[in-house]
CSV table of C-alpha atoms (C1' of nucleotides) in Angstrom, one decimal:
chain,number,residue,atom,x,y,z
A,194,MET,CA,-5.6,-9.9,-37.0
A,195,SER,CA,-4.4,-9.8,-33.4
A,196,ASN,CA,-6.9,-9.5,-30.6
A,197,PRO,CA,-6.4,-5.8,-28.8
A,198,ALA,CA,-7.8,-7.5,-25.5
A,199,THR,CA,-4.8,-9.8,-25.3
A,200,THR,CA,-1.9,-8.8,-27.6
A,201,PRO,CA,-0.8,-5.7,-26.6
A,202,LEU,CA,-1.1,-3.0,-30.0
A,203,THR,CA,0.1,0.4,-30.0
A,204,HIS,CA,-2.6,2.5,-31.9
A,205,ILE,CA,-1.3,5.4,-34.5
A,206,VAL,CA,-4.3,7.5,-34.5
A,207,ASP,CA,-3.7,10.4,-37.5
A,208,ASP,CA,-5.6,11.4,-40.4
A,209,ASP,CA,-2.1,12.4,-42.5
A,210,GLU,CA,-1.8,8.7,-44.1
A,211,ALA,CA,1.7,9.6,-44.8
A,212,ILE,CA,2.5,9.8,-41.0
A,213,ARG,CA,0.4,6.7,-40.3
A,214,ASP,CA,2.6,4.4,-42.7
A,215,ALA,CA,5.7,6.1,-41.3
A,216,LEU,CA,5.1,5.0,-37.7
A,217,SER,CA,3.5,1.6,-38.7
A,218,TRP,CA,6.8,1.0,-40.5
A,219,LEU,CA,8.9,2.7,-38.0
A,220,PHE,CA,7.0,0.2,-35.1
A,221,ARG,CA,7.2,-2.9,-37.2
A,222,THR,CA,11.1,-2.6,-37.7
A,223,ARG,CA,11.4,-2.3,-34.1
A,224,ASN,CA,9.2,-5.2,-33.5
A,225,VAL,CA,6.1,-2.7,-31.7
A,226,ALA,CA,2.9,-4.5,-32.9
A,227,ALA,CA,0.9,-1.2,-34.0
A,228,ARG,CA,-2.2,-0.8,-35.7
A,229,ALA,CA,-3.2,2.6,-37.6
A,230,TRP,CA,-6.6,4.4,-37.8
A,231,ALA,CA,-7.4,7.2,-39.9
A,232,SER,CA,-9.7,8.8,-37.9
A,233,ALA,CA,-10.6,9.9,-33.7
A,234,GLU,CA,-14.3,8.4,-34.7
A,235,ASP,CA,-12.9,4.9,-36.5
A,236,PHE,CA,-10.6,4.8,-33.4
A,237,LEU,CA,-13.2,5.8,-30.5
A,238,ALA,CA,-15.7,3.3,-32.4
A,239,ALA,CA,-13.7,0.3,-32.2
A,240,TRP,CA,-12.3,1.1,-28.7
A,241,GLN,CA,-13.0,-1.7,-26.1
A,242,PRO,CA,-12.4,-1.0,-22.1
A,243,ASP,CA,-10.1,-4.3,-22.0
A,244,TRP,CA,-7.4,-3.5,-24.9
A,245,GLN,CA,-4.1,-3.5,-23.9
A,246,GLY,CA,-0.9,-1.1,-25.3
A,247,CYS,CA,-1.2,2.2,-26.4
A,248,ILE,CA,-2.3,5.1,-28.1
A,249,VAL,CA,-0.1,7.4,-30.4
A,250,LEU,CA,-2.8,10.4,-30.7
A,251,ASP,CA,-2.3,13.3,-33.4
A,252,ILE,CA,-3.7,16.7,-32.4
A,253,ARG,CA,-4.9,18.2,-35.2
A,254,MET,CA,-7.2,16.2,-37.1
A,255,ARG,CA,-9.8,17.0,-39.3
A,256,GLU,CA,-13.2,15.9,-37.6
A,257,MET,CA,-12.6,15.3,-34.1
A,258,SER,CA,-9.3,16.5,-32.9
A,259,GLY,CA,-6.8,14.4,-30.6
A,260,LEU,CA,-8.0,16.1,-27.6
A,261,GLU,CA,-11.3,15.8,-27.9
A,262,CYS,CA,-10.7,12.0,-28.6
A,263,PHE,CA,-8.9,11.9,-25.4
A,264,ASP,CA,-11.6,13.5,-23.2
A,265,ALA,CA,-14.1,11.2,-24.9
A,266,LEU,CA,-11.5,8.2,-24.1
A,267,LEU,CA,-11.1,9.4,-20.6
A,268,GLU,CA,-14.9,9.7,-19.9
A,269,ARG,CA,-15.2,6.1,-21.3
A,270,GLY,CA,-12.7,5.4,-18.1
A,271,ASN,CA,-10.0,4.3,-20.8
A,272,THR,CA,-6.6,3.4,-19.1
A,273,LEU,CA,-4.2,3.5,-22.2
A,274,PRO,CA,-1.4,5.4,-21.9
A,275,VAL,CA,-1.8,8.2,-24.5
A,276,ILE,CA,1.3,9.8,-26.4
A,277,PHE,CA,0.3,13.2,-28.1
A,278,LEU,CA,1.8,13.9,-31.1
A,279,THR,CA,1.5,17.9,-32.0
A,280,GLY,CA,3.4,20.0,-34.6
A,281,HIS,CA,2.0,23.4,-33.4
A,282,GLY,CA,1.2,22.8,-29.4
A,283,ASP,CA,1.5,25.0,-27.4
A,284,VAL,CA,2.0,25.6,-23.4
A,285,PRO,CA,-1.2,25.3,-21.9
A,286,MET,CA,-2.6,22.5,-24.0
A,287,ALA,CA,0.2,20.0,-23.1
A,288,VAL,CA,0.2,21.0,-19.6
A,289,GLY,CA,-3.8,20.5,-19.6
A,290,ALA,CA,-2.7,17.6,-21.4
A,291,LEU,CA,-0.7,16.2,-18.9
A,292,LYS,CA,-2.6,17.1,-16.2
A,293,LYS,CA,-5.2,14.9,-17.2
A,294,GLY,CA,-3.2,12.1,-17.1
A,295,ALA,CA,-1.5,11.6,-20.8
A,296,PHE,CA,1.3,9.7,-20.8
A,297,ASP,CA,3.4,12.0,-23.0
A,298,PHE,CA,3.5,14.9,-25.2
A,299,LEU,CA,5.8,15.1,-28.4
A,300,GLU,CA,6.0,17.6,-31.2
A,301,LYS,CA,6.7,17.2,-34.8
A,302,PRO,CA,8.9,16.3,-36.2
A,303,VAL,CA,9.8,13.8,-33.6
A,304,ASP,CA,12.7,11.8,-33.3
A,305,ASP,CA,12.5,8.1,-34.2
A,306,ASN,CA,14.3,6.6,-30.9
A,307,ALA,CA,12.8,9.3,-28.9
A,308,LEU,CA,9.0,7.7,-29.8
A,309,VAL,CA,9.8,4.1,-29.6
A,310,ASP,CA,11.4,4.6,-26.3
A,311,VAL,CA,8.6,6.6,-25.2
A,312,VAL,CA,5.9,4.0,-26.7
A,313,ILE,CA,7.9,0.7,-25.2
A,314,ARG,CA,7.6,3.0,-21.7
A,315,ALA,CA,3.9,3.4,-22.2
A,316,LEU,CA,3.5,-0.6,-23.1
A,317,ALA,CA,5.6,-1.3,-20.0
A,318,THR,CA,2.9,1.2,-17.9
A,319,ASN,CA,0.1,-0.2,-19.2
A,320,ALA,CA,1.6,-4.3,-18.3
A,321,ARG,CA,2.4,-2.7,-15.1
A,322,HIS,CA,-1.8,-1.2,-14.4
A,323,GLN,CA,-2.8,-4.2,-16.0
A,324,ALA,CA,-1.6,-7.2,-13.6
A,325,ASN,CA,-2.5,-3.8,-10.9
A,326,GLN,CA,-6.0,-4.3,-12.4
A,327,GLU,CA,-6.1,-8.0,-12.0
A,328,THR,CA,-5.2,-8.4,-8.9
A,329,GLN,CA,-7.8,-5.9,-7.5
A,330,ALA,CA,-10.6,-7.7,-9.6
A,331,THR,CA,-9.4,-10.8,-8.1
A,332,VAL,CA,-9.9,-9.5,-4.5
A,333,ALA,CA,-13.1,-7.9,-5.1
A,334,THR,CA,-14.6,-10.7,-6.6
A,335,ARG,CA,-13.5,-12.9,-4.0
A,336,LEU,CA,-15.0,-9.8,-1.6
A,337,ALA,CA,-18.2,-9.7,-3.0
A,338,GLN,CA,-18.6,-13.7,-1.9
A,339,LEU,CA,-18.4,-13.0,1.8
A,340,THR,CA,-21.5,-12.6,3.3
A,341,PRO,CA,-22.3,-9.6,5.7
A,342,ARG,CA,-21.5,-11.1,8.7
A,343,GLU,CA,-18.8,-12.8,7.7
A,344,HIS,CA,-17.5,-9.2,6.1
A,345,GLU,CA,-18.3,-8.1,9.7
A,346,VAL,CA,-16.1,-10.6,11.4
A,347,MET,CA,-12.9,-9.5,8.7
A,348,GLN,CA,-13.3,-5.7,9.3
A,349,LEU,CA,-13.0,-6.8,13.4
A,350,VAL,CA,-9.9,-9.1,12.5
A,351,LEU,CA,-8.2,-6.9,10.6
A,352,ALA,CA,-8.6,-4.5,13.3
A,353,GLY,CA,-6.3,-7.1,15.6
A,354,LYS,CA,-9.3,-8.0,17.9
A,355,PHE,CA,-9.4,-11.3,19.4
A,356,ASN,CA,-12.1,-14.1,19.1
A,357,LYS,CA,-13.3,-13.1,22.4
A,358,VAL,CA,-13.6,-9.5,21.8
A,359,ILE,CA,-15.2,-9.7,18.8
A,360,ALA,CA,-17.7,-12.3,20.1
A,361,ASP,CA,-18.5,-10.0,22.8
A,362,GLU,CA,-18.9,-6.7,20.2
A,363,LEU,CA,-21.5,-8.6,17.9
A,364,ASN,CA,-23.4,-10.5,20.9
A,365,ILE,CA,-22.4,-13.9,19.2
A,366,SER,CA,-20.3,-16.9,21.1
A,367,MET,CA,-16.8,-17.3,19.9
A,368,ARG,CA,-17.6,-20.7,18.2
A,369,THR,CA,-19.5,-18.5,15.6
A,370,VAL,CA,-16.4,-16.1,15.5
A,371,GLU,CA,-14.3,-18.9,14.6
A,372,VAL,CA,-16.9,-20.1,12.0
A,373,HIS,CA,-17.1,-16.9,9.7
A,374,ARG,CA,-13.3,-16.3,10.7
A,375,SER,CA,-12.5,-19.6,8.9
A,376,ARG,CA,-14.8,-19.2,6.2
A,377,VAL,CA,-13.4,-15.7,5.5
A,378,PHE,CA,-9.8,-17.0,4.8
A,379,GLU,CA,-11.4,-19.7,2.9
A,380,LYS,CA,-13.3,-17.4,0.6
A,381,MET,CA,-10.5,-15.0,0.6
A,382,GLY,CA,-7.3,-17.7,-0.4
A,383,VAL,CA,-5.5,-16.9,2.6
A,384,ARG,CA,-4.3,-19.0,5.6
A,385,SER,CA,-4.1,-16.2,8.3
A,386,ALA,CA,-5.0,-13.1,9.6
A,387,VAL,CA,-1.6,-11.5,8.4
A,388,GLU,CA,-1.8,-12.9,4.9
A,389,LEU,CA,-5.2,-11.2,4.9
A,390,ALA,CA,-4.3,-7.9,6.1
A,391,GLN,CA,-1.6,-8.2,3.5
A,392,LEU,CA,-3.7,-9.0,1.1
A,393,LEU,CA,-6.3,-6.0,1.5
A,394,SER,CA,-3.6,-3.6,2.3
A,395,PRO,CA,-4.5,-0.2,0.9
A,396,ARG,CA,-2.7,1.2,-2.2
A,397,ASP,CA,-2.0,4.3,-3.6
B,122,MET,CA,9.9,35.4,10.9
B,123,SER,CA,8.0,32.4,10.5
B,124,ASN,CA,10.1,29.5,10.6
B,125,PRO,CA,9.9,27.5,7.1
B,126,ALA,CA,10.1,24.0,8.9
B,127,THR,CA,7.3,24.2,10.6
B,128,THR,CA,4.9,26.9,8.8
B,129,PRO,CA,4.2,26.3,5.2
B,130,LEU,CA,5.1,29.2,3.5
B,131,THR,CA,4.7,29.6,-0.5
B,132,HIS,CA,8.3,31.0,-1.7
B,133,ILE,CA,7.8,33.4,-4.4
B,134,VAL,CA,11.4,33.2,-6.7
B,135,ASP,CA,11.4,35.7,-9.1
B,136,ASP,CA,14.2,38.7,-10.3
B,137,ASP,CA,11.1,41.3,-11.3
B,138,GLU,CA,11.2,43.5,-8.1
B,139,ALA,CA,7.1,44.1,-9.7
B,140,ILE,CA,6.3,40.7,-9.6
B,141,ARG,CA,7.7,39.6,-6.2
B,142,ASP,CA,5.4,42.8,-4.6
B,143,ALA,CA,2.4,41.9,-6.4
B,144,LEU,CA,2.4,38.2,-6.0
B,145,SER,CA,3.3,38.6,-2.3
B,146,TRP,CA,0.2,41.3,-1.5
B,147,LEU,CA,-2.1,38.9,-3.6
B,148,PHE,CA,-1.3,35.8,-1.3
B,149,ARG,CA,-1.3,38.0,1.7
B,150,THR,CA,-5.0,39.2,0.7
B,151,ARG,CA,-5.6,35.3,0.7
B,152,ASN,CA,-3.9,34.5,3.7
B,153,VAL,CA,-1.5,32.6,2.5
B,154,ALA,CA,1.9,32.9,4.0
B,155,ALA,CA,4.3,33.8,1.4
B,156,ARG,CA,8.5,34.7,1.6
B,157,ALA,CA,10.0,36.5,-1.6
B,158,TRP,CA,13.7,35.7,-3.1
B,159,ALA,CA,15.2,37.9,-5.9
B,160,SER,CA,17.4,35.5,-7.4
B,161,ALA,CA,17.5,31.5,-7.3
B,162,GLU,CA,20.3,31.3,-5.7
B,163,ASP,CA,19.5,33.3,-2.9
B,164,PHE,CA,16.7,30.7,-2.6
B,165,LEU,CA,18.6,28.0,-2.8
B,166,ALA,CA,21.2,29.5,-0.6
B,167,ALA,CA,18.8,29.0,1.8
B,168,TRP,CA,16.6,26.3,1.1
B,169,GLN,CA,16.4,23.4,3.4
B,170,PRO,CA,14.9,19.7,3.5
B,171,ASP,CA,12.7,20.1,5.9
B,172,TRP,CA,10.8,23.8,4.4
B,173,GLN,CA,7.3,23.1,4.1
B,174,GLY,CA,4.8,25.0,1.7
B,175,CYS,CA,5.3,25.0,-2.5
B,176,ILE,CA,7.9,27.4,-4.3
B,177,VAL,CA,6.7,29.9,-7.2
B,178,LEU,CA,9.3,29.6,-9.6
B,179,ASP,CA,10.3,31.8,-12.4
B,180,ILE,CA,11.9,30.3,-15.3
B,181,ARG,CA,13.8,33.5,-17.0
B,182,MET,CA,15.4,34.9,-14.5
B,183,ARG,CA,18.9,36.8,-14.8
B,184,GLU,CA,21.6,34.2,-13.4
B,185,MET,CA,20.3,31.0,-12.5
B,186,SER,CA,17.3,29.9,-14.2
B,187,GLY,CA,13.9,28.4,-13.0
B,188,LEU,CA,14.7,25.3,-14.5
B,189,GLU,CA,18.6,25.0,-13.4
B,190,CYS,CA,17.2,26.2,-10.3
B,191,PHE,CA,14.8,23.1,-10.2
B,192,ASP,CA,17.0,20.6,-11.0
B,193,ALA,CA,19.4,21.5,-8.3
B,194,LEU,CA,16.3,21.5,-5.2
B,195,LEU,CA,15.6,17.5,-7.3
B,196,GLU,CA,19.3,17.1,-6.4
B,197,ARG,CA,19.0,17.9,-3.0
B,198,GLY,CA,15.9,16.0,-3.0
B,199,ASN,CA,13.5,18.7,-2.7
B,200,THR,CA,9.8,17.5,-2.0
B,201,LEU,CA,8.3,21.1,-2.0
B,202,PRO,CA,5.9,21.1,-5.1
B,203,VAL,CA,7.0,23.8,-7.7
B,204,ILE,CA,5.2,26.1,-9.7
B,205,PHE,CA,6.7,27.2,-13.2
B,206,LEU,CA,5.8,31.2,-14.0
B,207,THR,CA,6.9,31.8,-17.5
B,208,GLY,CA,6.5,34.8,-20.1
B,209,HIS,CA,7.8,32.5,-23.2
B,210,GLY,CA,7.9,28.9,-22.3
B,211,ASP,CA,7.6,26.1,-24.7
B,212,VAL,CA,6.4,22.9,-25.0
B,213,PRO,CA,9.2,20.8,-24.5
B,214,MET,CA,10.2,22.9,-21.5
B,215,ALA,CA,6.5,22.4,-19.9
B,216,VAL,CA,6.3,18.8,-20.9
B,217,GLY,CA,9.7,18.0,-19.6
B,218,ALA,CA,9.3,20.4,-16.1
B,219,LEU,CA,6.0,18.3,-15.4
B,220,LYS,CA,7.7,15.2,-16.4
B,221,LYS,CA,10.7,15.4,-13.9
B,222,GLY,CA,7.8,16.2,-11.3
B,223,ALA,CA,7.0,20.4,-11.1
B,224,PHE,CA,3.4,20.6,-9.8
B,225,ASP,CA,2.1,22.8,-12.4
B,226,PHE,CA,3.7,24.9,-15.7
B,227,LEU,CA,1.8,28.4,-15.9
B,228,GLU,CA,2.1,31.3,-18.8
B,229,LYS,CA,2.3,35.3,-17.5
B,230,PRO,CA,0.1,37.1,-17.3
B,231,VAL,CA,-1.5,34.4,-14.8
B,232,ASP,CA,-5.3,34.9,-13.2
B,233,ASP,CA,-5.1,35.6,-10.0
B,234,ASN,CA,-7.8,33.4,-8.8
B,235,ALA,CA,-6.2,30.5,-10.9
B,236,LEU,CA,-2.8,30.9,-9.4
B,237,VAL,CA,-4.3,31.3,-5.8
B,238,ASP,CA,-6.0,28.1,-6.6
B,239,VAL,CA,-3.1,26.3,-8.0
B,240,VAL,CA,-1.1,27.1,-5.0
B,241,ILE,CA,-3.9,25.9,-2.4
B,242,ARG,CA,-3.5,22.8,-4.3
B,243,ALA,CA,0.1,22.3,-3.7
B,244,LEU,CA,0.2,23.3,-0.3
B,245,ALA,CA,-2.1,20.7,0.1
B,246,THR,CA,-0.2,18.1,-1.5
B,247,ASN,CA,3.0,19.3,0.9
B,248,ALA,CA,1.1,18.9,3.9
B,249,ARG,CA,-0.4,14.9,2.6
B,250,HIS,CA,3.1,14.1,1.4
B,251,GLN,CA,4.7,15.5,5.0
B,252,ALA,CA,2.2,13.2,6.8
B,253,ASN,CA,3.3,10.7,5.1
B,254,GLN,CA,6.6,11.3,5.2
B,255,GLU,CA,6.6,11.5,9.3
B,256,THR,CA,4.9,7.8,9.2
B,257,GLN,CA,7.2,6.5,7.2
B,258,ALA,CA,10.1,7.8,9.4
B,259,THR,CA,8.4,7.0,12.6
B,260,VAL,CA,8.2,3.1,11.1
B,261,ALA,CA,11.8,3.6,9.6
B,262,THR,CA,13.2,4.5,13.2
B,263,ARG,CA,11.3,1.2,14.7
B,264,LEU,CA,12.5,-0.7,12.6
B,265,ALA,CA,16.1,0.8,12.7
B,266,GLN,CA,15.9,-0.4,16.7
B,267,LEU,CA,15.5,-4.0,15.7
B,268,THR,CA,18.4,-6.1,16.4
B,269,PRO,CA,19.5,-8.8,13.0
B,270,ARG,CA,18.0,-11.5,14.4
B,271,GLU,CA,15.0,-9.9,15.2
B,272,HIS,CA,14.4,-8.7,12.1
B,273,GLU,CA,14.5,-11.9,10.7
B,274,VAL,CA,11.8,-13.7,12.7
B,275,MET,CA,9.6,-10.6,11.5
B,276,GLN,CA,9.9,-11.5,8.1
B,277,LEU,CA,9.0,-14.5,9.1
B,278,VAL,CA,5.9,-13.7,10.9
B,279,LEU,CA,5.0,-11.4,7.9
B,280,ALA,CA,5.3,-14.5,5.7
B,281,GLY,CA,2.4,-16.1,7.9
B,282,LYS,CA,4.5,-18.9,9.3
B,283,PHE,CA,4.1,-20.6,12.6
B,284,ASN,CA,6.4,-20.5,15.6
B,285,LYS,CA,7.4,-23.8,15.2
B,286,VAL,CA,8.1,-23.2,11.3
B,287,ILE,CA,10.5,-20.7,12.1
B,288,ALA,CA,11.8,-22.3,15.0
B,289,ASP,CA,13.1,-25.4,12.5
B,290,GLU,CA,14.2,-22.8,9.6
B,291,LEU,CA,16.4,-20.5,12.0
B,292,ASN,CA,17.6,-23.5,13.9
B,293,ILE,CA,16.2,-22.3,17.5
B,294,SER,CA,13.9,-22.9,19.9
B,295,MET,CA,10.5,-22.1,20.0
B,296,ARG,CA,11.3,-20.1,23.2
B,297,THR,CA,13.5,-17.8,21.6
B,298,VAL,CA,11.3,-17.4,18.6
B,299,GLU,CA,8.4,-15.9,21.2
B,300,VAL,CA,11.0,-13.7,22.7
B,301,HIS,CA,12.1,-12.3,19.3
B,302,ARG,CA,8.5,-11.8,18.5
B,303,SER,CA,7.5,-10.2,21.4
B,304,ARG,CA,10.4,-7.8,21.5
B,305,VAL,CA,9.6,-7.3,17.6
B,306,PHE,CA,6.0,-6.1,18.8
B,307,GLU,CA,6.9,-4.1,21.0
B,308,LYS,CA,9.5,-2.1,19.4
B,309,MET,CA,7.3,-1.7,16.6
B,310,GLY,CA,4.5,-0.4,18.7
B,311,VAL,CA,2.1,-3.3,17.5
B,312,ARG,CA,0.1,-6.1,19.5
B,313,SER,CA,-0.2,-8.6,16.9
B,314,ALA,CA,0.9,-9.7,13.4
B,315,VAL,CA,-2.0,-8.1,11.4
B,316,GLU,CA,-1.0,-4.4,12.8
B,317,LEU,CA,2.3,-5.2,11.9
B,318,ALA,CA,1.5,-6.3,8.4
B,319,GLN,CA,-0.8,-3.3,8.0
B,320,LEU,CA,1.9,-0.8,9.8
B,321,LEU,CA,4.5,-2.5,7.0
B,322,SER,CA,2.3,-3.2,3.9
B,323,PRO,CA,3.9,-1.9,0.6
B,324,ARG,CA,3.0,1.6,-0.6
B,325,ASP,CA,3.6,3.1,-4.0
C,88,DT,C1',37.6,-7.7,35.3
C,89,DT,C1',33.1,-5.6,35.1
C,90,DC,C1',28.8,-4.9,32.4
C,91,DC,C1',25.9,-4.5,28.7
C,92,DA,C1',24.1,-6.1,24.5
C,93,DC,C1',22.5,-9.8,22.2
C,94,DA,C1',21.1,-14.6,21.1
C,95,DC,C1',20.0,-18.4,23.4
C,96,DT,C1',16.7,-22.3,26.1
C,97,DG,C1',13.5,-25.1,29.3
C,98,DC,C1',9.7,-25.7,32.4
C,99,DG,C1',5.2,-24.9,33.7
C,100,DG,C1',1.4,-22.2,33.4
C,101,DT,C1',-2.2,-19.6,30.7
C,102,DT,C1',-5.6,-18.4,27.1
C,103,DA,C1',-6.3,-18.0,22.4
C,104,DT,C1',-7.1,-20.3,17.9
C,105,DC,C1',-8.6,-24.2,15.2
C,106,DC,C1',-11.7,-27.7,14.1
C,107,DA,C1',-14.8,-32.2,13.8
C,108,DC,C1',-19.0,-33.9,14.3
C,109,DA,C1',-23.2,-32.0,15.5
C,110,DA,C1',-27.0,-29.2,15.5
C,111,DT,C1',-31.5,-25.3,15.3
C,112,DT,C1',-33.9,-21.9,13.4
C,113,DG,C1',-35.4,-18.6,9.7
C,114,DA,C1',-36.0,-16.8,5.5
C,115,DG,C1',-36.5,-17.3,0.4
C,116,DG,C1',-37.5,-19.8,-3.8
C,117,DG,C1',-38.9,-23.7,-6.4
D,140,DC,C1',-43.4,-29.4,0.8
D,141,DC,C1',-38.9,-29.5,0.0
D,142,DC,C1',-33.9,-27.7,-0.5
D,143,DT,C1',-30.5,-24.1,-0.1
D,144,DC,C1',-28.4,-20.6,2.7
D,145,DA,C1',-27.0,-17.8,6.3
D,146,DA,C1',-26.4,-17.3,11.2
D,147,DT,C1',-25.9,-19.4,15.5
D,148,DT,C1',-24.2,-22.9,18.9
D,149,DG,C1',-22.0,-26.4,21.8
D,150,DT,C1',-18.4,-30.3,23.0
D,151,DG,C1',-14.5,-32.1,22.9
D,152,DG,C1',-9.9,-32.5,21.9
D,153,DA,C1',-5.6,-30.7,19.4
D,154,DT,C1',-2.5,-27.0,18.4
D,155,DA,C1',-0.4,-22.1,18.6
D,156,DA,C1',0.5,-18.2,21.2
D,157,DC,C1',1.9,-16.2,24.9
D,158,DC,C1',4.9,-15.6,29.2
D,159,DG,C1',7.4,-15.7,34.1
D,160,DC,C1',11.1,-17.3,35.9
D,161,DA,C1',15.3,-18.7,35.5
D,162,DG,C1',19.2,-19.4,33.4
D,163,DT,C1',24.0,-19.9,30.0
D,164,DG,C1',27.2,-17.9,26.5
D,165,DT,C1',29.9,-14.9,23.7
D,166,DG,C1',31.6,-10.6,22.4
D,167,DG,C1',32.7,-5.7,22.7
D,168,DA,C1',33.6,-1.4,25.7
D,169,DA,C1',34.8,0.7,29.8
DNA sequence: TTCCACACTGCGGTTATCCACAATTGAGGG
DNA sequence: CCCTCAATTGTGGATAACCGCAGTGTGGAA
């Protein structure tokens, strides 16, 4: 049994066993690791925030619908790309799902190649997102290690101020500024203010 | 006549005069500056890349359809947010438009308040995009003023390297590095490598 | 030929940054 | 009481960055 936290899986969520089997088979023939779920409830009960991969989610299911499942996932902070499949979609439903962040919205019957293409793109998107999350987590961990004073000095360093100016503003000696500055660089794993600025540059 | 390059306008493109009039009136009552066009061709003939505002675009029109107009706008590098209106949309059409970057996709009859809300959000999005474009244009202009050698030195400065190391790598004197470095800061309008790094930090 | 832009360099002097070594004080926890 | 951590500071010495002043050489355009 693959571990969804480290091996990206395409999760097929559909109450129709024939569809689940067909999609499982399709993905297997395309070397896409997949796992099938017979209901949205089953999937949600198992879902973990650190899973990697993507979700192929049928809209119309017996108990909980795909859209309800999607809303629940969003509430839990899901970041897996969600591809909706539906036999009877309408425009507001599709538009609403996409604007809530759904990755795609496809109508059945769906072309095998088209679906696999979408899944592969979704997996790539998830991989990029994961890499970005890890970087941000590392930065956040390092920032959390700074003492309040170090953090304060760091902001002024990032504002491009001289040590002498920082010392004046904080009413401390230049030597103290140097100590804090040096410790900031050490804790943030950088060697210069340029590297620090680049590490902490705002990203959309 | 307002100048669309500087005054944000909501462009109503619909071959149905009654709709145009109704929407013009609606926007006027909500203090949203608008301009109506009887055909996609008319709008496209007038369109300029520096216009500000947004576009409310009907899909089904006599000659050129809204979707064709949208494709033409994309080819021309349009950045105005596009809100589609349709009386008979289907899911693939809606999904396709949104994935090509349409701002929204609404079905007629559309609720006045809902439409105005969407338009106001689109206008805000356009304003943010415009501000970002201006910043990027300023940076690009400044970068274009650098000599090739200055640009080369700048890259090494941004890599956090000492002047001495840069001099070694480029086989020039340290004084020359200092000269280039100083001129880079001057032309880029910054006072330190930190500011330069922040000005040029990658953005998605 | 002259002028200009670009690239380059040396000298001397100043300011900024960095840090080893050493030390003190205060707060909090075991 | 002892220990750890955070904040602070001084001394002395070294390296890095900055720049005025002065100058040279090359290539291209007028």
